[in-house]
Short mmCIF file of C-alpha atoms in Angstrom, two decimals:
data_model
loop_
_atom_site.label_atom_id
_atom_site.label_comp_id
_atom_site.label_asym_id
_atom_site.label_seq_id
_atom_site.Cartn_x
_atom_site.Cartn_y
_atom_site.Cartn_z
CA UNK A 17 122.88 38.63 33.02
CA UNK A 18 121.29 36.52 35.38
CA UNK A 19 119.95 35.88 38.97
CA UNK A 20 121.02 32.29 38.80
CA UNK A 21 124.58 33.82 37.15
CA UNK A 22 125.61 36.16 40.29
CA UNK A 23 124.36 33.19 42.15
CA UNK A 24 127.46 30.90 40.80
CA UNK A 25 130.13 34.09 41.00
CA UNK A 26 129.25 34.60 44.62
CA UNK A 27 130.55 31.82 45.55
CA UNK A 28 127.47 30.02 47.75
CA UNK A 29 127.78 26.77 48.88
CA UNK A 30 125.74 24.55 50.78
CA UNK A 31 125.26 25.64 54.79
CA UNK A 32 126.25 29.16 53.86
CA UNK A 33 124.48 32.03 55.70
CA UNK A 34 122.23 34.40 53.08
CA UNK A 35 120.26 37.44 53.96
CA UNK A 36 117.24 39.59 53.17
CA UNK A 37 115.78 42.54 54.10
CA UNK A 38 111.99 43.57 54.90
CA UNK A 39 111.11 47.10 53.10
CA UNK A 40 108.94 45.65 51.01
CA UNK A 41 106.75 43.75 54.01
CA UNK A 42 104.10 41.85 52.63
CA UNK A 43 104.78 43.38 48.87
CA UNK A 44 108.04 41.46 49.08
CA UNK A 45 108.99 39.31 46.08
CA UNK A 46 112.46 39.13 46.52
CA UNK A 47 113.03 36.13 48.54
CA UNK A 48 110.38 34.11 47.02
CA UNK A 49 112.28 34.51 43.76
CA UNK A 50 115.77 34.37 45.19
CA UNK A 51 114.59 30.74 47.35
CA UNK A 52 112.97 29.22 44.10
CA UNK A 53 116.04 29.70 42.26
CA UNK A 54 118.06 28.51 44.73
CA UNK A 55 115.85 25.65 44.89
CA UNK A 56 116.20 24.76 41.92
CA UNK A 57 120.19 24.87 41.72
CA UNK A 58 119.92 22.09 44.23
CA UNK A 59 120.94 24.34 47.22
CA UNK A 60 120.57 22.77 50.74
CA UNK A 61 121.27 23.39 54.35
CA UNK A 62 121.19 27.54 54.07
CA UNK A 63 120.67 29.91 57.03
CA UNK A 64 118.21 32.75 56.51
CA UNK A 65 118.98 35.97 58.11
CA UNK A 66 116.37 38.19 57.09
CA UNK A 67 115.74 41.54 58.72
CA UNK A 68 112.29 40.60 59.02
CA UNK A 69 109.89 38.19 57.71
CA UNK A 70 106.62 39.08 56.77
CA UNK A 71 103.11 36.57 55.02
CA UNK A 72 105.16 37.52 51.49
CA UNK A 73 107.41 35.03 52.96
CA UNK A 74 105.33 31.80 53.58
CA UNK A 75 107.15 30.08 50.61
CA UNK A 76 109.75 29.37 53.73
CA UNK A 77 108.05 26.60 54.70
CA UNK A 78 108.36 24.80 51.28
CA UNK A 79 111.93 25.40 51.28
CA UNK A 80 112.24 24.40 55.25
CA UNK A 81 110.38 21.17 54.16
CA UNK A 82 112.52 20.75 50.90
CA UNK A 83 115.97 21.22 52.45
CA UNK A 84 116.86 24.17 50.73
CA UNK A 85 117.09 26.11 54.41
CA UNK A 86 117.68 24.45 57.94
CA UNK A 87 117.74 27.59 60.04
CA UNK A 88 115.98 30.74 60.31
CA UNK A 89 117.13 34.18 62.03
CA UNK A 90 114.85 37.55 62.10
CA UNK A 91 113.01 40.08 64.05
CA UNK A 92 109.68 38.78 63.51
CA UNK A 93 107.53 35.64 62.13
CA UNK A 94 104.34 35.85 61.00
CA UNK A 95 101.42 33.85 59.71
CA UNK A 96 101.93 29.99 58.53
CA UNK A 97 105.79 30.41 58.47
CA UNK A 98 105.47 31.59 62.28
CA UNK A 99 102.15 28.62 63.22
CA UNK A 100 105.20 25.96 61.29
CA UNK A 101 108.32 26.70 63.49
CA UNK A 102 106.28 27.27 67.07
CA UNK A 103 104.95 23.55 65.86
CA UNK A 104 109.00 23.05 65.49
CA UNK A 105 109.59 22.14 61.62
CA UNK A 106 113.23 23.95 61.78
CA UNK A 107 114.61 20.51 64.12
CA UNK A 108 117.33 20.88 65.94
CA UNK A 109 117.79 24.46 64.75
CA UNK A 110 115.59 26.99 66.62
CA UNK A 111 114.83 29.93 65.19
CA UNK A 112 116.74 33.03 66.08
CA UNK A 113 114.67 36.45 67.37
CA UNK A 114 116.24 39.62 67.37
CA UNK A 115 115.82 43.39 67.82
CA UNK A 116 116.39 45.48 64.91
CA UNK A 117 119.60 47.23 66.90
CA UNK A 118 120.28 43.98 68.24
CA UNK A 119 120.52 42.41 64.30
CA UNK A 120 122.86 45.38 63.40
CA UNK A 121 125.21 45.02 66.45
CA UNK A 122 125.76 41.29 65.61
CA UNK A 123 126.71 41.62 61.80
CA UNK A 124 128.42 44.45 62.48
CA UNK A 125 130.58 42.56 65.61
CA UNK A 126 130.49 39.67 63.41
CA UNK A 127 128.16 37.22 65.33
CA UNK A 128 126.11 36.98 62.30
CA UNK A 129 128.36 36.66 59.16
CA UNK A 130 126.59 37.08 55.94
CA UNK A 131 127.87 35.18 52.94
CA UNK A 132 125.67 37.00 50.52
CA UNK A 133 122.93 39.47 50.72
CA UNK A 134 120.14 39.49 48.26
CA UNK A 135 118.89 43.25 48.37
CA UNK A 136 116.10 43.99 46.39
CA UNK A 137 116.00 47.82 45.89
CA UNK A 138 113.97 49.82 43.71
CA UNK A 139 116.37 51.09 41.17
CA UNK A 140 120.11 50.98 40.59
CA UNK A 141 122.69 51.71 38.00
CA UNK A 142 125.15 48.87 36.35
CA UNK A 143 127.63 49.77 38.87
CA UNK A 144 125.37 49.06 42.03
CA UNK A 145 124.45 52.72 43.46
CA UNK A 146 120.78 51.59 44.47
CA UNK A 147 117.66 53.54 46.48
CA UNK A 148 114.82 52.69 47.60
CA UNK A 149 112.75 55.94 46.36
CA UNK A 150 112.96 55.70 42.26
CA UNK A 151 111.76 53.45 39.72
CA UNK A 152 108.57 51.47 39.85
CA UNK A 153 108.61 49.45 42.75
CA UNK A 154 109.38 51.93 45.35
CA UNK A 155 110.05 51.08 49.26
CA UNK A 156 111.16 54.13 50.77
CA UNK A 157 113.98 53.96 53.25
CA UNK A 158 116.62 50.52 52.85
CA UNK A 159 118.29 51.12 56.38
CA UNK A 160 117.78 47.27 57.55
CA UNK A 161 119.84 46.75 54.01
CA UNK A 162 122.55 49.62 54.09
CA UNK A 163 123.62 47.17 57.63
CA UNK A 164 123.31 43.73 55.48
CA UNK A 165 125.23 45.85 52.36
CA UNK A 166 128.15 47.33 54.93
CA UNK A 167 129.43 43.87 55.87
CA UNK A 168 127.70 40.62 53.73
CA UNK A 169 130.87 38.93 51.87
CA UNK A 170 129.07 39.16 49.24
CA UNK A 171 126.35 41.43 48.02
CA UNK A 172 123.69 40.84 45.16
CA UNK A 173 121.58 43.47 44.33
CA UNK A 174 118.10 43.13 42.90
CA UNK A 175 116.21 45.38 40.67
CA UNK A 176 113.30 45.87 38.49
CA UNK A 177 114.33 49.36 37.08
CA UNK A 178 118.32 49.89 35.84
CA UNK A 179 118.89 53.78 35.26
CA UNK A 180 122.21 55.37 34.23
CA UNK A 181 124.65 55.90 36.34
CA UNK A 182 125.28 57.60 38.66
CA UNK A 183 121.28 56.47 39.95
CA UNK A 184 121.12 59.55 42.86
CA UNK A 185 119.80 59.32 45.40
CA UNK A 186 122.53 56.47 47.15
CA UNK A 187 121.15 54.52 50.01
CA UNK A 188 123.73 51.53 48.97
CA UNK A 189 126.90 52.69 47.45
CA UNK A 190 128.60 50.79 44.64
CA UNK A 191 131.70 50.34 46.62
CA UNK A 192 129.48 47.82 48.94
CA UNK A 193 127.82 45.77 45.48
CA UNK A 194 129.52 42.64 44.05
CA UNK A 195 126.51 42.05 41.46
CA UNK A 196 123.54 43.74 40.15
CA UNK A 197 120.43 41.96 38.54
CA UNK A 198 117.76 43.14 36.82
CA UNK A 199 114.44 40.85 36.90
CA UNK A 200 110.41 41.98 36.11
CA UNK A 201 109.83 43.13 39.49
CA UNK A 202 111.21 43.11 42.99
CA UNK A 203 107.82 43.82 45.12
CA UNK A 204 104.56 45.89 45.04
CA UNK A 205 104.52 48.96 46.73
CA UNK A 206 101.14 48.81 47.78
CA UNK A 207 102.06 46.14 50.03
CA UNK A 208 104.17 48.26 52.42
CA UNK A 209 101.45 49.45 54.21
CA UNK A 210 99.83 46.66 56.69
CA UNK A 211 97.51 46.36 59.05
CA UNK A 212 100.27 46.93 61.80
CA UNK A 213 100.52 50.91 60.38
CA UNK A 214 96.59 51.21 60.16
CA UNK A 215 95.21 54.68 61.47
CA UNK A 216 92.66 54.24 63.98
CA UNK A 217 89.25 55.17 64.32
CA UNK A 218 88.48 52.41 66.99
CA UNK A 219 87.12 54.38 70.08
CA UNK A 220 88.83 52.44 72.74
CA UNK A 221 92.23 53.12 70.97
CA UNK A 222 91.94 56.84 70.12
CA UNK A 223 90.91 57.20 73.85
CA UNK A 224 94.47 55.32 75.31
CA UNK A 225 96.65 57.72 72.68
CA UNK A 226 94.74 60.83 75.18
CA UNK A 227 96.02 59.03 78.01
CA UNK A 228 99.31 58.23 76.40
CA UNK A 229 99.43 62.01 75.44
CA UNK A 230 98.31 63.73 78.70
CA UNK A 231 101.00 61.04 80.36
CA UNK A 232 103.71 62.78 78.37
CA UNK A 233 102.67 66.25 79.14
CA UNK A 234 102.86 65.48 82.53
CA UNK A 235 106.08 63.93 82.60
CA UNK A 236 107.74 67.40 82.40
CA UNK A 237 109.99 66.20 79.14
CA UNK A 238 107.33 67.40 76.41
CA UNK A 239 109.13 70.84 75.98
CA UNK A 240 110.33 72.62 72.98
CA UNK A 241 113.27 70.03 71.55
CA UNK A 242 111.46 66.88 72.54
CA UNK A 243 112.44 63.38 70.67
CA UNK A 244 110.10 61.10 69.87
CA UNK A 245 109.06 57.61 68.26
CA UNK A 246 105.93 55.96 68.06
CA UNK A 247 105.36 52.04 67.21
CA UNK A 248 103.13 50.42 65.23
CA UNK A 249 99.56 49.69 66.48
CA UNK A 250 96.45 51.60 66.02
CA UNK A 251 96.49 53.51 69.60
CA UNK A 252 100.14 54.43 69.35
CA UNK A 253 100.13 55.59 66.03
CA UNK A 254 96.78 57.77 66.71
CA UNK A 255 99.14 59.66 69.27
CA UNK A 256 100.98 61.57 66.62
CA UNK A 257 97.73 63.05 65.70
CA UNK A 258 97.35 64.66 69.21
CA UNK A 259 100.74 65.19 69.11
CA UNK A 260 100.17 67.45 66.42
CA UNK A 261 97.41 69.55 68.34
CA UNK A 262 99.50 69.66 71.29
CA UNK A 263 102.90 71.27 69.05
CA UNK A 264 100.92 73.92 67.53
CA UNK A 265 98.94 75.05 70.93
CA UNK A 266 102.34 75.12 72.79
CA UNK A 267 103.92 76.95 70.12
CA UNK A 268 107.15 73.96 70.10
CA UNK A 269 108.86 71.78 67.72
CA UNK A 270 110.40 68.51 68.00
CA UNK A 271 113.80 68.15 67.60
CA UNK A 272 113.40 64.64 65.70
CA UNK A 273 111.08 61.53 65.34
CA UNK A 274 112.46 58.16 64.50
CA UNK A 275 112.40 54.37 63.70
CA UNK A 276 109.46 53.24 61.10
CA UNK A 277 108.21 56.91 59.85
CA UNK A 278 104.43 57.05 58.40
CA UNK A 279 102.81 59.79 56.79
CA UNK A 280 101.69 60.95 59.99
CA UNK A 281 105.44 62.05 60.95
CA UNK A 282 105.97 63.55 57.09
CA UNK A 283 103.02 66.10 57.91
CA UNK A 284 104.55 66.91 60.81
CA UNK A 285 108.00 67.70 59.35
CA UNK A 286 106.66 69.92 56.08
CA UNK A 287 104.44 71.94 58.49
CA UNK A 288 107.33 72.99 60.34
CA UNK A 289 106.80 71.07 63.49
CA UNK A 290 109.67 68.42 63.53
CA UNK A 291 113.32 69.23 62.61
CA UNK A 292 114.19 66.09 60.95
CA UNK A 293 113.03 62.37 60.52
CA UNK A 294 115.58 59.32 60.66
CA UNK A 295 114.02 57.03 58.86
CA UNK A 296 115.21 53.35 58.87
CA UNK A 297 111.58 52.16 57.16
CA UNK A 298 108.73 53.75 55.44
CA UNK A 299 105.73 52.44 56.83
CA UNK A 300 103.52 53.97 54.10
CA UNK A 301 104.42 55.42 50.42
CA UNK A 302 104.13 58.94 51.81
CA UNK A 303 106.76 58.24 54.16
CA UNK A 304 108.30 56.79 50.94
CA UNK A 305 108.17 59.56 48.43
CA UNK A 306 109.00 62.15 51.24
CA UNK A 307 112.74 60.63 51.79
CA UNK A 308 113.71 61.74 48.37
CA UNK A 309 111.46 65.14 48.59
CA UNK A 310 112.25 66.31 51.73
CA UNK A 311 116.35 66.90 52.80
CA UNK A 312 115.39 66.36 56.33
CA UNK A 313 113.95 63.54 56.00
CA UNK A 314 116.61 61.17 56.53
CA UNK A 315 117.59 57.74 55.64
CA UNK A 316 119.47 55.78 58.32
CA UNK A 317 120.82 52.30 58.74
CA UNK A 318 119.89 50.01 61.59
CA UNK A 319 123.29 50.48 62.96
CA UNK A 320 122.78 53.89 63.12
CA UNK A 321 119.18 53.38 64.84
CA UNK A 322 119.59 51.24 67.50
CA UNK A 323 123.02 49.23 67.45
CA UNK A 324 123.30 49.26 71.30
CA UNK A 325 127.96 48.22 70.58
CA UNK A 326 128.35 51.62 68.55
CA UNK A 327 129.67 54.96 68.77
CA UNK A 328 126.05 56.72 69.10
CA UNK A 329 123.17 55.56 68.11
CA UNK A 330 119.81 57.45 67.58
CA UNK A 331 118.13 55.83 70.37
CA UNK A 332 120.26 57.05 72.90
CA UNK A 333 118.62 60.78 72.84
CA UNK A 334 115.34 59.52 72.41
CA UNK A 335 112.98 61.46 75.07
CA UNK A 336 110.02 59.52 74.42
CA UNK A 337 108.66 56.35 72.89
CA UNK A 338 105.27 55.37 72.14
CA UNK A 339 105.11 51.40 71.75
CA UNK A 340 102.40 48.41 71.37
CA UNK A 341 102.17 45.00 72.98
CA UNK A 342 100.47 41.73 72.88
CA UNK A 343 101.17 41.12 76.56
CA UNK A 344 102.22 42.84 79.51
CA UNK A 345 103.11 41.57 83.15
CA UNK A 346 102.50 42.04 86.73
CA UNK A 347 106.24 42.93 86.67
CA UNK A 348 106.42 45.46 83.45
CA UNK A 349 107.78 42.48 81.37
CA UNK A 350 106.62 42.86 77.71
CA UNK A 351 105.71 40.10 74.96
CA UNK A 352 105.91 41.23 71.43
CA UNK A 353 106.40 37.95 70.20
CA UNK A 354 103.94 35.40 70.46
CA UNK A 355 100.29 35.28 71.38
CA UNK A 356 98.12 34.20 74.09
CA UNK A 357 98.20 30.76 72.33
CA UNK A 358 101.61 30.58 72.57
CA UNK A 359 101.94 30.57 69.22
CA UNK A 360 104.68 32.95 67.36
CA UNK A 361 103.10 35.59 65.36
CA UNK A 362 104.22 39.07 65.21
CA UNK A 363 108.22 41.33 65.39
CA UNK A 364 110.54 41.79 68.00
CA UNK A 365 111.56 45.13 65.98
CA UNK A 366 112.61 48.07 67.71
CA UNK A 367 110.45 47.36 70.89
CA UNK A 368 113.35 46.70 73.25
CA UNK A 369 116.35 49.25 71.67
CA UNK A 370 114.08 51.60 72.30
CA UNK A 371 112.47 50.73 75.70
CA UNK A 372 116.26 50.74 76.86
CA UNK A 373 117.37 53.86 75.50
CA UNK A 374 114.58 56.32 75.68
CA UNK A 375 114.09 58.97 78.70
CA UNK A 376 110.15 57.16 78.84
CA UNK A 377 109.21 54.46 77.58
CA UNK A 378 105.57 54.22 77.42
CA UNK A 379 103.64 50.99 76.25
CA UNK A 380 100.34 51.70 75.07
CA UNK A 381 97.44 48.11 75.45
CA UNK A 382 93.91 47.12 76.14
CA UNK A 383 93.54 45.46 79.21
CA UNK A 384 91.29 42.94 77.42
CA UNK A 385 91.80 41.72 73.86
CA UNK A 386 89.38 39.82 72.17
CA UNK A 387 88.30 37.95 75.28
CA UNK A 388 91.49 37.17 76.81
CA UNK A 389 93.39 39.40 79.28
CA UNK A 390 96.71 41.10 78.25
CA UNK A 391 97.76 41.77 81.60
CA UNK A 392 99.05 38.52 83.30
CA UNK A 393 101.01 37.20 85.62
CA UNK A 394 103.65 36.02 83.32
CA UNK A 395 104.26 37.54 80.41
CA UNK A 396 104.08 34.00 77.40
CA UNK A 397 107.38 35.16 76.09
CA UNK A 398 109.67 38.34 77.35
CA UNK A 399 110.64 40.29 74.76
CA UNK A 400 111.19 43.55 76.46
CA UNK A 401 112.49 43.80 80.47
CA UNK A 402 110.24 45.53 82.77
CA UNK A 403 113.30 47.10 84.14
CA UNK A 404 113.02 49.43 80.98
CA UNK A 405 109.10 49.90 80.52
CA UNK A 406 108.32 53.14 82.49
CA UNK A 407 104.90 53.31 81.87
CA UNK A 408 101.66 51.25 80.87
CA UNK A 409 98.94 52.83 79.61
CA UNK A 410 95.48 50.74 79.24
CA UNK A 411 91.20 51.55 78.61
CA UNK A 412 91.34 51.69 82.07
CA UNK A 413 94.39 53.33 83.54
CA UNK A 414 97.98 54.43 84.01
CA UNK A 415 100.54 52.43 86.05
CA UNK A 416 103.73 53.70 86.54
CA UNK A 417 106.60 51.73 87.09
CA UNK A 418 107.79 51.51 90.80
CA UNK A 419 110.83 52.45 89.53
CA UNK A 420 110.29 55.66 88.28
CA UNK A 421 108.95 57.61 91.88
CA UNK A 422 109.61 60.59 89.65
CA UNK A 423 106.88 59.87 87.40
CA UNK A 424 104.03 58.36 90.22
CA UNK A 425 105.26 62.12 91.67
CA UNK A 426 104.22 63.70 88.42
CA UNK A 427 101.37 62.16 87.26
CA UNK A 428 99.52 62.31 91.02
CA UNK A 429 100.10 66.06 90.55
CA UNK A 430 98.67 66.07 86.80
CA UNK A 431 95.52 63.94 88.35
CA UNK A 432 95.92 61.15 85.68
CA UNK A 433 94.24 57.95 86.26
CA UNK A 434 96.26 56.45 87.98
CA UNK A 435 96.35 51.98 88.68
CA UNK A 436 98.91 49.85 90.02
CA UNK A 437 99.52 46.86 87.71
CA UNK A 438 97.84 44.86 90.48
CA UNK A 439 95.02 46.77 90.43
CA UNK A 440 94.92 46.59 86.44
CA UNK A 441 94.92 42.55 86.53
CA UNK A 442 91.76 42.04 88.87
CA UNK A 443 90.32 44.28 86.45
CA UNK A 444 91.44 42.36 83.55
CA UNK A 445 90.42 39.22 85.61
CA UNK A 446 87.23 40.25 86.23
CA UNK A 447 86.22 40.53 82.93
CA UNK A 448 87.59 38.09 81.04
CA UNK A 449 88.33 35.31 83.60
CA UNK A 450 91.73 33.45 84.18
CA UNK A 451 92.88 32.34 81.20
CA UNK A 452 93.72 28.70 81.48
CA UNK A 453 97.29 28.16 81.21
CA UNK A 454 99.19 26.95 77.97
CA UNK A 455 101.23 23.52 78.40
CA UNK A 456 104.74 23.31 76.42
CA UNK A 457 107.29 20.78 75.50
CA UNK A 458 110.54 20.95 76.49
CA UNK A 459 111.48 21.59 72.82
CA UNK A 460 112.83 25.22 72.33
CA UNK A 461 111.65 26.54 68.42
CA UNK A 462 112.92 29.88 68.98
CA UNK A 463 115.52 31.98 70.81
CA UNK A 464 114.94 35.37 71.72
CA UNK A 465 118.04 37.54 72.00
CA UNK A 466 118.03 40.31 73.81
CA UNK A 467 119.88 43.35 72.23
CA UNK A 468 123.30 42.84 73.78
CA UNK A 469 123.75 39.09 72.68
CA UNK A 470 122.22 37.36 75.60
CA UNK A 471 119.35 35.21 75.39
CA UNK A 472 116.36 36.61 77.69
CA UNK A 473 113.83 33.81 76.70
CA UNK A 474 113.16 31.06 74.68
CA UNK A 475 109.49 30.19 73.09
CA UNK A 476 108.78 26.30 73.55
CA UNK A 477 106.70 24.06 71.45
CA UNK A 478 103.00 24.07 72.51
CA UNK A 479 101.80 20.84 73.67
#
């Protein structure tokens, strides 16, 4: 009958572990809700495992500051809820980074156990069956929740539009549902879309996806049955769009595109020129409405994405992927995490499951944002091992990773503009000058996992 009702059957107690998920990004009123009540049962000491956190979320701090929650674990941090735990309000708790395969491999190994899940979805039926695609508040694709669902203790379900059972489609089955709550609204749909999934008209950008485009034409793999995914970012999203030119002048098709799908990808499936999307989040509300229009458009959980422990995951046969950085070093390393400030402020995502897995693994960055240099020495904070980045596209050139001879053999023959990362950082140098170098505490706010469990780096509070 109640939020504050399933709250008391679950069973949560003080110091318990609770989860979230993102499909809603900055639309999200789920955990605002779900922390305010909680708040106001006198809850203290919780863990928040969300599968993201996005500005929705800022009411995180309050809570931090209140009691209510003492540690934090997710893929990314953003805005005053990030600026707050790189200035170290979680204590003696750092916050925990991880991948999005790296999440799903430890709740599904049981690293992370999940007392109770709070899964806001956009309709369900009194038994539980829930989706993300029907009813008012629509999210598209729940696979960060169909992980959280799977293996939580407990599971609470949250939505704004009951239907009668059976609700079809079923992204969350009622045999994984404890509770179900209806409340006014679980999140505006509007707010899926960020700037993260803009399209691009910026010059500089549109001209890296040409170079990102003419390095995967040389690289011998874009053939007909090609795999693909493309990360958010203006550059590496405009790719798809050349993509598209590129398909239809070659007369091919791609076997499948995965990860975050935008509109962009749904074109590209219901013109004939994709086979099938796995979707584990719709970036955009045609990605959204697509999953329940189109039968190869697929809904998949993070497990089945990236999960780096299972069976098979969808990474594995990826041929190419397409992804964005805030930094990039001498020695490949990526940062995804935090800026030039040190301060945390973006996702961790799907940046390094798929960097690992994927045949090439191009990043796509200007050399120079703002007026500070993303090439460095030293990456701020390693998100991503060089070992895995094949390729670094920038404004003003192509390196290829050492590495990969194959490649340097390739792209010489192609003629592509070709740098050495060296050569890249005296450029970068040059014109913005050597950025003076951030001083840190010994105090670690945040842990970044890598996707297997081990820690790769830790971010320090800035002095």
């Amino acid at each position: 009958n109640s939020l504050e009702e399933a709250i008391k059957t679950s069973g949560l107690k003080d110091g318990m572990t609770i989860s979230f998920h993102h499909h809603f990004r900055n639309g999200d009123k789920v955990l605002p809700m779900v922390l305010e009540k909680l708040a106001e049962m006198g809850f203290k000491n919780l863990r928040v495992a969300s599968s993201s956190l996005t500005a929705a979320h800022v009411c995180l701090v309050d809570h931090i500051k209140n009691g209510v929650v003492n540690r934090v674990e997710s893929s990314g941090l953003r805005g005053k809820l990030a600026t707050e735990i790189s200035n170290g309000i979680l204590g003696d708790y750092p916050a925990v980074i991880r991948s999005h395969g790296g999440r799903a491999r430890a709740i599904v190994s049981g690293d992370l156990e999940i007392d109770v899940a709070f899964l806001g979805v956009s309709s369900s039926d009194c038994m539980g069956n829930s989706n993300g695609v029907v009813g008012k508040s629509v999210c598209g694709s729940l696979g960060y929740a169909k992980v959280d669902a799977a293996y939580a203790k407990n599971v609470i379900v949250i939505t704004d539009t009951l239907v009668d059972d059976p609700n079809h489609p079923i992204s969350i089955p009622q045999t994984d549902v404890d509770f179900v709550v209806v409340v006014d609204e679980v999140g505006d749909s509007s707010g899926i879309m960020s700037g993260a999934t803009r399209f691009t008209s910026n010059p500089k950008e549109l001209l890296m996806a040409k170079k990102v485009l003419s390095a995967m034409l040389a690289s011998g793999l874009f053939v007909d049955g090609f795999s693909m995914q493309t990360g958010t970012g203006g550059a590496s999203l405009a790719v798809t769009r050349f993509i598209k030119e590129e398909l239809i002048k070659r007369n091919i098709r791609c076997s499948y595109a995965l990860g975050g799908i935008t509109n962009a990808f749904v074109e590209l499936l219901e013109e004939g020129l994709v086979n099938k999307l796995f979707d584990t989040q719709s970036f955009d509300l045609g990605a959204a409405n697509s999953v329940i229009k189109n039968e190869r458009h697929e809904e998949v959980s993070a497990d089945f994405y990236a999960n780096p422990s299972n069976k098979s995951c969808a990474t594995s046969k990826l041929d190419f992927v397409v992804l964005s950085a805030l930094e990039v070093d001498k020695d490949f390393n990526v940062n995804v995490i935090s800026g030039s400030d040190g301060v945390i402020r973006e996702a961790s995502g799907g940046h390094s499951d798929t960097a690992a897995s994927a045949k090439v693994a191009i990043v796509v960055v200007p050399l120079v944002r703002g007026r500070m240099a993303t090439l460095m020495d030293k990456v701020t904070t390693v998100v991503t091992p060089g070992s895995t980045v094949d390729v670094v596209v920038t404004d003003y050139g192509i390196a290829v990773n050492p590495l990969r001879k194959d490649l340097l053999e390739r792209f010489k023959k192609a003629n592509l503009e070709l740098k050495t990362m060296e050569e890249l950082r005296e450029i970068a140098i040059f014109i913005s000058g050597e950025p003076k170098e951030i001083e840190f505490t010994d105090k670690v706010v945040a842990v970044v996992e890598y996707r297997d469990g081990s820690i790769i780096d830790v971010v320090r509070q800035i002095k």
